[in-house]
Amino acid sequence: MRVLIVDDHPIIVSGCAAMLAGEGDIEARDAGDAETALTLFVEWRPDVAVVDINLPGASGFELTRRMLRHDEEARIVIFSMNDDPIFAARAIEAGARGYVTKNDDPFLLLHAVREVAAGGMFLMPKLANRLAFDKTSALANPLAELSSRELEILRLLGKGSSMTEIADAVHVSYKTIANTCSLLKRKLGARTPMDLVRIAIEQRLA
């Protein structure tokens, strides 16, 4: 089985690669950004891609969409520091087939990779339960009503990207980004672009 690891943290990459290599039947390669990852994905055709959300440039959500445009059967597991069920829901909406957090048992990632490679889907039980039953928490979270694209734009704002840079990163027009920022301000009760930056940082997007 071929597994592509997409993460810009060398320690995470080396740990994942060592764990997967220990299985004997898995070959792993890695990429540190969305552009390199997409090139390798197209050329190498991995069975599963393990993708972090917070990547340089385009996020894991955007990379997931781009991979699926090249191969609608792409099998992608999001591997993130964020254990908020909203992010798991947005990952599945973007087309990922699994979501695992980095602060849990690392062998859950191996379980997810094998489950997704076999054609299934994988969510950690606690996340699945929170998605199914924790409606009150979801409604209280200011990010609950945002789409994965809106989350991506908010994340890039939090990282200090200009609207022109964001438009380039997510492959849409400047006008689309400007309109989305206006919509984000209404949804999040923000008055200024700096308010959006503050919210992104407070919500651990940046």
GROMACS .gro file of C-alpha atoms in nm:
model
  206
    1MET     CA    1   0.000   0.000   0.000
    2ARG     CA    2   0.127   0.350  -0.086
    3VAL     CA    3   0.061   0.629   0.164
    4LEU     CA    4   0.133   0.997   0.104
    5ILE     CA    5   0.193   1.200   0.422
    6VAL     CA    6   0.130   1.574   0.381
    7ASP     CA    7   0.256   1.774   0.678
    8ASP     CA    8   0.508   2.055   0.725
    9HIS     CA    9   0.631   1.935   1.067
   10PRO     CA   10   0.934   1.703   1.023
   11ILE     CA   11   0.879   1.531   1.360
   12ILE     CA   12   0.521   1.442   1.269
   13VAL     CA   13   0.628   1.319   0.926
   14SER     CA   14   0.912   1.105   1.061
   15GLY     CA   15   0.692   0.956   1.331
   16CYS     CA   16   0.416   0.868   1.088
   17ALA     CA   17   0.659   0.728   0.832
   18ALA     CA   18   0.831   0.510   1.094
   19MET     CA   19   0.500   0.374   1.221
   20LEU     CA   20   0.374   0.295   0.871
   21ALA     CA   21   0.706   0.144   0.760
   22GLY     CA   22   0.692  -0.089   1.057
   23GLU     CA   23   0.387  -0.254   0.903
   24GLY     CA   24   0.594  -0.408   0.624
   25ASP     CA   25   0.331  -0.373   0.353
   26ILE     CA   26   0.322   0.010   0.346
   27GLU     CA   27   0.545   0.243   0.145
   28ALA     CA   28   0.528   0.606   0.257
   29ARG     CA   29   0.635   0.931   0.091
   30ASP     CA   30   0.587   1.283   0.219
   31ALA     CA   31   0.533   1.643   0.112
   32GLY     CA   32   0.545   1.962   0.318
   33ASP     CA   33   0.301   2.181   0.124
   34ALA     CA   34  -0.010   2.153  -0.090
   35GLU     CA   35   0.157   2.221  -0.424
   36THR     CA   36   0.428   1.956  -0.378
   37ALA     CA   37   0.171   1.715  -0.239
   38LEU     CA   38  -0.060   1.753  -0.538
   39THR     CA   39   0.225   1.693  -0.783
   40LEU     CA   40   0.331   1.379  -0.596
   41PHE     CA   41  -0.030   1.266  -0.568
   42VAL     CA   42  -0.080   1.288  -0.944
   43GLU     CA   43   0.252   1.123  -1.030
   44TRP     CA   44   0.271   0.854  -0.760
   45ARG     CA   45  -0.100   0.768  -0.721
   46PRO     CA   46  -0.101   0.676  -0.350
   47ASP     CA   47  -0.369   0.448  -0.212
   48VAL     CA   48  -0.427   0.687   0.079
   49ALA     CA   49  -0.323   1.047   0.146
   50VAL     CA   50  -0.282   1.159   0.509
   51VAL     CA   51  -0.325   1.538   0.509
   52ASP     CA   52  -0.278   1.803   0.778
   53ILE     CA   53  -0.521   2.097   0.778
   54ASN     CA   54  -0.267   2.371   0.848
   55LEU     CA   55  -0.029   2.363   0.553
   56PRO     CA   56   0.175   2.643   0.399
   57GLY     CA   57  -0.037   2.812   0.134
   58ALA     CA   58  -0.353   2.610   0.069
   59SER     CA   59  -0.501   2.419   0.361
   60GLY     CA   60  -0.574   2.050   0.387
   61PHE     CA   61  -0.937   2.124   0.300
   62GLU     CA   62  -0.835   2.292  -0.025
   63LEU     CA   63  -0.580   2.021  -0.103
   64THR     CA   64  -0.850   1.759  -0.050
   65ARG     CA   65  -1.071   1.932  -0.306
   66ARG     CA   66  -0.784   1.954  -0.556
   67MET     CA   67  -0.696   1.587  -0.514
   68LEU     CA   68  -1.057   1.490  -0.571
   69ARG     CA   69  -1.069   1.697  -0.889
   70HIS     CA   70  -0.785   1.482  -1.021
   71ASP     CA   71  -0.930   1.158  -0.888
   72GLU     CA   72  -1.286   1.148  -0.760
   73GLU     CA   73  -1.206   0.818  -0.585
   74ALA     CA   74  -0.912   0.965  -0.388
   75ARG     CA   75  -0.895   0.829  -0.035
   76ILE     CA   76  -0.793   1.101   0.208
   77VAL     CA   77  -0.753   1.105   0.587
   78ILE     CA   78  -0.727   1.444   0.758
   79PHE     CA   79  -0.471   1.436   1.043
   80SER     CA   80  -0.506   1.748   1.256
   81MET     CA   81  -0.425   1.909   1.590
   82ASN     CA   82  -0.784   2.034   1.609
   83ASP     CA   83  -1.024   1.803   1.792
   84ASP     CA   84  -1.331   2.021   1.740
   85PRO     CA   85  -1.601   1.810   1.571
   86ILE     CA   86  -1.683   2.103   1.342
   87PHE     CA   87  -1.350   2.051   1.167
   88ALA     CA   88  -1.418   1.680   1.129
   89ALA     CA   89  -1.756   1.760   0.975
   90ARG     CA   90  -1.602   2.009   0.732
   91ALA     CA   91  -1.331   1.759   0.637
   92ILE     CA   92  -1.594   1.498   0.548
   93GLU     CA   93  -1.791   1.761   0.356
   94ALA     CA   94  -1.475   1.846   0.158
   95GLY     CA   95  -1.446   1.481   0.058
   96ALA     CA   96  -1.210   1.327   0.314
   97ARG     CA   97  -1.294   0.974   0.425
   98GLY     CA   98  -1.133   0.994   0.766
   99TYR     CA   99  -1.039   1.236   1.044
  100VAL     CA  100  -0.784   1.167   1.319
  101THR     CA  101  -0.636   1.408   1.574
  102LYS     CA  102  -0.266   1.421   1.651
  103ASN     CA  103  -0.313   1.419   2.027
  104ASP     CA  104  -0.466   1.070   2.036
  105ASP     CA  105  -0.316   0.722   2.013
  106PRO     CA  106  -0.099   0.728   1.697
  107PHE     CA  107  -0.215   0.379   1.607
  108LEU     CA  108  -0.560   0.526   1.542
  109LEU     CA  109  -0.401   0.681   1.233
  110LEU     CA  110  -0.284   0.338   1.118
  111HIS     CA  111  -0.635   0.205   1.179
  112ALA     CA  112  -0.780   0.494   0.979
  113VAL     CA  113  -0.538   0.442   0.688
  114ARG     CA  114  -0.627   0.073   0.661
  115GLU     CA  115  -1.000   0.137   0.697
  116VAL     CA  116  -1.000   0.408   0.430
  117ALA     CA  117  -0.774   0.205   0.198
  118ALA     CA  118  -1.030  -0.074   0.219
  119GLY     CA  119  -1.302   0.162   0.100
  120GLY     CA  120  -1.446   0.256   0.437
  121MET     CA  121  -1.458   0.572   0.645
  122PHE     CA  122  -1.306   0.645   0.984
  123LEU     CA  123  -1.389   0.892   1.259
  124MET     CA  124  -1.255   0.854   1.611
  125PRO     CA  125  -1.545   0.733   1.831
  126LYS     CA  126  -1.539   1.040   2.057
  127LEU     CA  127  -1.559   1.271   1.756
  128ALA     CA  128  -1.837   1.068   1.597
  129ASN     CA  129  -2.033   1.082   1.922
  130ARG     CA  130  -1.986   1.456   1.956
  131LEU     CA  131  -2.093   1.511   1.596
  132ALA     CA  132  -2.405   1.302   1.653
  133PHE     CA  133  -2.513   1.427   1.994
  134ASP     CA  134  -2.342   1.752   2.092
  135LYS     CA  135  -2.573   1.990   1.907
  136THR     CA  136  -2.560   2.255   2.179
  137SER     CA  137  -2.181   2.279   2.166
  138ALA     CA  138  -2.185   2.305   1.787
  139LEU     CA  139  -2.437   2.588   1.795
  140ALA     CA  140  -2.230   2.775   2.056
  141ASN     CA  141  -1.918   2.762   1.840
  142PRO     CA  142  -1.892   3.071   1.617
  143LEU     CA  143  -1.739   2.856   1.341
  144ALA     CA  144  -2.032   2.614   1.326
  145GLU     CA  145  -2.206   2.787   1.035
  146LEU     CA  146  -1.893   2.830   0.822
  147SER     CA  147  -1.823   2.616   0.516
  148SER     CA  148  -1.485   2.452   0.467
  149ARG     CA  149  -1.397   2.724   0.212
  150GLU     CA  150  -1.491   2.997   0.461
  151LEU     CA  151  -1.281   2.827   0.729
  152GLU     CA  152  -0.990   2.818   0.484
  153ILE     CA  153  -1.018   3.189   0.411
  154LEU     CA  154  -1.046   3.274   0.781
  155ARG     CA  155  -0.737   3.062   0.853
  156LEU     CA  156  -0.535   3.245   0.589
  157LEU     CA  157  -0.650   3.582   0.724
  158GLY     CA  158  -0.530   3.471   1.065
  159LYS     CA  159  -0.190   3.391   0.920
  160GLY     CA  160  -0.160   3.744   0.785
  161SER     CA  161  -0.225   3.675   0.417
  162SER     CA  162  -0.363   3.956   0.203
  163MET     CA  163  -0.684   3.908   0.006
  164THR     CA  164  -0.479   3.888  -0.315
  165GLU     CA  165  -0.262   3.613  -0.164
  166ILE     CA  166  -0.570   3.429  -0.041
  167ALA     CA  167  -0.732   3.449  -0.385
  168ASP     CA  168  -0.418   3.295  -0.538
  169ALA     CA  169  -0.404   3.022  -0.270
  170VAL     CA  170  -0.763   2.905  -0.313
  171HIS     CA  171  -0.784   2.967  -0.689
  172VAL     CA  172  -1.072   3.216  -0.689
  173SER     CA  173  -1.103   3.584  -0.780
  174TYR     CA  174  -1.016   3.875  -0.554
  175LYS     CA  175  -1.383   3.979  -0.566
  176THR     CA  176  -1.490   3.638  -0.436
  177ILE     CA  177  -1.253   3.671  -0.142
  178ALA     CA  178  -1.374   4.025  -0.068
  179ASN     CA  179  -1.736   3.908  -0.075
  180THR     CA  180  -1.654   3.610   0.147
  181CYS     CA  181  -1.480   3.836   0.398
  182SER     CA  182  -1.791   4.054   0.414
  183LEU     CA  183  -2.001   3.743   0.471
  184LEU     CA  184  -1.761   3.621   0.739
  185LYS     CA  185  -1.792   3.950   0.923
  186ARG     CA  186  -2.171   3.918   0.926
  187LYS     CA  187  -2.165   3.554   1.036
  188LEU     CA  188  -1.907   3.611   1.310
  189GLY     CA  189  -2.022   3.952   1.430
  190ALA     CA  190  -1.693   4.113   1.326
  191ARG     CA  191  -1.666   4.479   1.234
  192THR     CA  192  -1.321   4.491   1.076
  193PRO     CA  193  -1.075   4.259   0.902
  194MET     CA  194  -0.865   4.268   1.220
  195ASP     CA  195  -1.161   4.128   1.412
  196LEU     CA  196  -1.156   3.832   1.172
  197VAL     CA  197  -0.783   3.786   1.233
  198ARG     CA  198  -0.843   3.789   1.609
  199ILE     CA  199  -1.121   3.529   1.578
  200ALA     CA  200  -0.900   3.304   1.365
  201ILE     CA  201  -0.627   3.317   1.628
  202GLU     CA  202  -0.867   3.264   1.918
  203GLN     CA  203  -1.017   2.961   1.743
  204ARG     CA  204  -0.668   2.813   1.679
  205LEU     CA  205  -0.704   2.838   1.303
  206ALA     CA  206  -0.385   3.035   1.252
   0.00000   0.00000   0.00000
